[in-house]
Amino acid sequence: YPFTAKFTPDGRHVITPDLQWGEDVKGFLVGAPAGNLSVIRVSAQSGDNPESLHQVVCSAPVGVSPECLAISSDGRYVVTANLRHSMMPLGNDELTGGSLSLLTLDAEGMLTSHGEVDLPAMPQGIAFDRGNNHLIVSQFRSTDPEAVEGELAFYKLIRGETPSLKAGDFFVGVGVGPHGVVIVR
């Protein structure tokens, strides 16, 4: 159940998250297992061997229901925003927060997972800032029943051998139900 797709900045690969939803899943989506990312090598050469065109070169697990995807402008970092069970009604026993999955991508299209960060909200859009230093997450709603509007959350990208995401200490209220995030470069 691929939901969206994005080209890497160099145009050599397309990455798509698979939500694992479907007719054979409880409630079509509620019982979904962990999702995954597929990296597809795109061949732009007209003389390429047809068997080598547009091949899946890598697949990697991410969190449950990875609805959103961001790729850093240098093509090195990939993040999914995972719904988990954050779409359940407030008060429902199955309600959870969402999460972010952080991965690195090498030049050959291979992904390496660097874990998952819990969110106390339903993520709906994500984007890296211009310098690839922060990730901005639009949160449709919080799991806090007293929260009445959506917000933007900010995460610092910690680079290094084992990259991670560190939650910022503030949020920006943006009204009810924000979805996408677009950074104008």
CSV table of C-alpha atoms in Angstrom, one decimal:
chain,number,residue,atom,x,y,z
A,1,TYR,CA,0.0,0.0,0.0
A,2,PRO,CA,2.4,2.7,-1.2
A,3,PHE,CA,1.1,6.1,-0.1
A,4,THR,CA,3.5,8.7,-1.6
A,5,ALA,CA,6.8,8.8,-3.3
A,6,LYS,CA,9.7,11.3,-3.5
A,7,PHE,CA,12.8,11.5,-5.7
A,8,THR,CA,16.2,11.8,-4.1
A,9,PRO,CA,17.9,15.2,-4.8
A,10,ASP,CA,20.2,13.6,-7.5
A,11,GLY,CA,17.2,12.0,-9.2
A,12,ARG,CA,18.8,8.5,-9.2
A,13,HIS,CA,16.3,7.0,-6.8
A,14,VAL,CA,12.6,7.2,-5.8
A,15,ILE,CA,11.6,6.3,-2.2
A,16,THR,CA,8.2,5.2,-1.3
A,17,PRO,CA,6.7,4.2,2.1
A,18,ASP,CA,4.4,1.2,2.3
A,19,LEU,CA,1.7,1.6,4.9
A,20,GLN,CA,0.8,-2.1,4.9
A,21,TRP,CA,-2.9,-1.2,4.9
A,22,GLY,CA,-5.4,-3.3,3.0
A,23,GLU,CA,-8.6,-5.4,2.9
A,24,ASP,CA,-6.9,-8.1,5.0
A,25,VAL,CA,-5.9,-5.7,7.8
A,26,LYS,CA,-8.2,-5.1,10.8
A,27,GLY,CA,-10.2,-2.0,10.1
A,28,PHE,CA,-8.2,-1.6,6.8
A,29,LEU,CA,-5.5,0.3,8.7
A,30,VAL,CA,-5.9,-0.1,12.5
A,31,GLY,CA,-4.2,-3.5,12.6
A,32,ALA,CA,-1.4,-2.7,10.2
A,33,PRO,CA,2.1,-4.1,11.0
A,34,ALA,CA,5.2,-1.9,10.8
A,35,GLY,CA,5.6,-0.2,7.5
A,36,ASN,CA,8.7,-0.2,5.2
A,37,LEU,CA,10.5,2.0,2.8
A,38,SER,CA,11.4,0.9,-0.7
A,39,VAL,CA,14.2,2.5,-2.7
A,40,ILE,CA,13.8,2.2,-6.4
A,41,ARG,CA,16.7,2.9,-8.7
A,42,VAL,CA,15.5,5.0,-11.7
A,43,SER,CA,17.2,4.5,-15.0
A,44,ALA,CA,17.2,7.5,-17.3
A,45,GLN,CA,19.3,5.9,-19.9
A,46,SER,CA,17.4,5.0,-23.1
A,47,GLY,CA,20.0,2.3,-23.9
A,48,ASP,CA,19.8,0.5,-20.6
A,49,ASN,CA,18.9,-3.1,-20.4
A,50,PRO,CA,15.1,-3.3,-19.8
A,51,GLU,CA,15.7,-5.8,-17.0
A,52,SER,CA,17.7,-3.2,-15.1
A,53,LEU,CA,15.2,-0.4,-15.4
A,54,HIS,CA,13.5,0.9,-12.2
A,55,GLN,CA,14.6,-1.8,-9.8
A,56,VAL,CA,14.0,-1.9,-6.1
A,57,VAL,CA,17.4,-1.8,-4.6
A,58,CYS,CA,16.6,-1.7,-0.9
A,59,SER,CA,13.8,-2.1,1.6
A,60,ALA,CA,13.9,-1.1,5.2
A,61,PRO,CA,11.4,-1.3,8.1
A,62,VAL,CA,10.0,1.9,9.7
A,63,GLY,CA,7.2,2.6,12.1
A,64,VAL,CA,3.5,1.6,11.8
A,65,SER,CA,1.6,3.5,9.0
A,66,PRO,CA,4.4,5.7,7.6
A,67,GLU,CA,2.2,8.3,5.9
A,68,CYS,CA,4.8,11.1,5.4
A,69,LEU,CA,8.3,11.1,4.0
A,70,ALA,CA,11.1,13.7,4.0
A,71,ILE,CA,14.5,13.5,2.3
A,72,SER,CA,17.2,16.0,3.2
A,73,SER,CA,18.4,18.2,0.4
A,74,ASP,CA,21.8,16.5,0.5
A,75,GLY,CA,20.1,13.1,0.0
A,76,ARG,CA,21.8,11.7,3.1
A,77,TYR,CA,18.9,11.5,5.6
A,78,VAL,CA,15.4,10.1,5.3
A,79,VAL,CA,12.6,10.4,7.8
A,80,THR,CA,9.1,9.0,7.9
A,81,ALA,CA,6.3,10.3,10.1
A,82,ASN,CA,4.4,7.2,11.3
A,83,LEU,CA,0.7,7.5,12.4
A,84,ARG,CA,0.8,4.4,14.5
A,85,HIS,CA,-2.7,4.5,16.1
A,86,SER,CA,-2.8,8.3,16.5
A,87,MET,CA,-5.9,8.5,14.3
A,88,MET,CA,-8.1,6.7,16.8
A,89,PRO,CA,-10.7,8.9,18.6
A,90,LEU,CA,-9.7,10.5,21.9
A,91,GLY,CA,-10.6,8.2,24.7
A,92,ASN,CA,-10.2,5.0,22.6
A,93,ASP,CA,-8.0,2.4,24.3
A,94,GLU,CA,-6.0,1.9,21.1
A,95,LEU,CA,-5.1,5.6,20.8
A,96,THR,CA,-1.3,6.1,20.7
A,97,GLY,CA,1.0,8.9,19.6
A,98,GLY,CA,2.8,8.8,16.3
A,99,SER,CA,6.5,8.5,15.7
A,100,LEU,CA,9.4,9.5,13.4
A,101,SER,CA,11.8,6.9,11.9
A,102,LEU,CA,15.3,8.2,11.0
A,103,LEU,CA,17.4,6.5,8.3
A,104,THR,CA,20.5,7.3,6.3
A,105,LEU,CA,20.8,6.7,2.6
A,106,ASP,CA,24.0,6.0,0.7
A,107,ALA,CA,24.8,6.8,-2.9
A,108,GLU,CA,23.8,3.2,-4.0
A,109,GLY,CA,20.4,3.6,-2.5
A,110,MET,CA,21.0,1.5,0.7
A,111,LEU,CA,19.1,2.5,3.8
A,112,THR,CA,20.4,2.2,7.4
A,113,SER,CA,17.9,2.6,10.2
A,114,HIS,CA,18.7,4.8,13.2
A,115,GLY,CA,15.6,4.2,15.3
A,116,GLU,CA,12.2,5.7,16.0
A,117,VAL,CA,11.3,8.7,18.1
A,118,ASP,CA,7.9,8.8,19.9
A,119,LEU,CA,5.5,11.7,19.3
A,120,PRO,CA,2.7,12.8,21.6
A,121,ALA,CA,0.6,13.6,18.5
A,122,MET,CA,-0.7,12.6,15.0
A,123,PRO,CA,2.0,13.6,12.5
A,124,GLN,CA,0.7,14.7,9.1
A,125,GLY,CA,3.6,16.5,7.3
A,126,ILE,CA,7.4,16.7,7.7
A,127,ALA,CA,10.2,18.6,6.0
A,128,PHE,CA,13.8,19.4,6.6
A,129,ASP,CA,14.8,23.0,6.9
A,130,ARG,CA,17.0,24.7,4.3
A,131,GLY,CA,20.2,23.7,6.1
A,132,ASN,CA,19.2,20.1,6.9
A,133,ASN,CA,19.7,21.0,10.6
A,134,HIS,CA,16.1,20.6,11.8
A,135,LEU,CA,13.0,18.6,10.9
A,136,ILE,CA,9.6,20.4,11.1
A,137,VAL,CA,6.6,18.2,11.8
A,138,SER,CA,3.0,19.3,11.4
A,139,GLN,CA,0.9,17.7,14.2
A,140,PHE,CA,-2.7,17.3,13.2
A,141,ARG,CA,-3.7,16.9,16.8
A,142,SER,CA,-2.1,16.0,20.2
A,143,THR,CA,-3.0,12.9,22.2
A,144,ASP,CA,-3.6,15.4,25.0
A,145,PRO,CA,-7.4,15.7,25.2
A,146,GLU,CA,-7.0,19.4,26.4
A,147,ALA,CA,-5.1,20.4,23.2
A,148,VAL,CA,-7.5,22.1,20.8
A,149,GLU,CA,-5.3,23.0,17.8
A,150,GLY,CA,-2.6,21.6,15.7
A,151,GLU,CA,0.9,22.6,15.9
A,152,LEU,CA,4.4,22.6,14.4
A,153,ALA,CA,7.0,20.6,16.3
A,154,PHE,CA,10.8,21.0,15.7
A,155,TYR,CA,13.5,18.3,15.9
A,156,LYS,CA,17.2,18.9,15.7
A,157,LEU,CA,19.1,16.5,13.5
A,158,ILE,CA,22.1,15.2,15.4
A,159,ARG,CA,24.7,14.0,12.8
A,160,GLY,CA,27.5,11.6,13.3
A,161,GLU,CA,28.1,7.9,13.2
A,162,THR,CA,24.8,7.2,14.9
A,163,PRO,CA,22.5,10.1,13.9
A,164,SER,CA,19.4,10.9,15.9
A,165,LEU,CA,16.6,13.4,16.3
A,166,LYS,CA,16.3,15.6,19.4
A,167,ALA,CA,12.9,17.1,20.2
A,168,GLY,CA,12.8,20.9,20.5
A,169,ASP,CA,11.4,22.5,23.6
A,170,PHE,CA,8.7,24.5,22.0
A,171,PHE,CA,5.7,24.2,19.6
A,172,VAL,CA,4.0,26.7,17.4
A,173,GLY,CA,0.2,26.5,17.3
A,174,VAL,CA,-1.2,26.7,13.8
A,175,GLY,CA,-4.9,26.1,14.1
A,176,VAL,CA,-7.0,23.0,13.7
A,177,GLY,CA,-5.8,20.0,11.6
A,178,PRO,CA,-2.5,21.0,9.8
A,179,HIS,CA,-1.4,18.6,7.2
A,180,GLY,CA,1.6,19.4,5.0
A,181,VAL,CA,4.8,21.3,5.6
A,182,VAL,CA,6.7,22.9,2.7
A,183,ILE,CA,10.0,24.7,3.0
A,184,VAL,CA,10.7,27.3,0.3
A,185,ARG,CA,14.4,27.1,-0.6
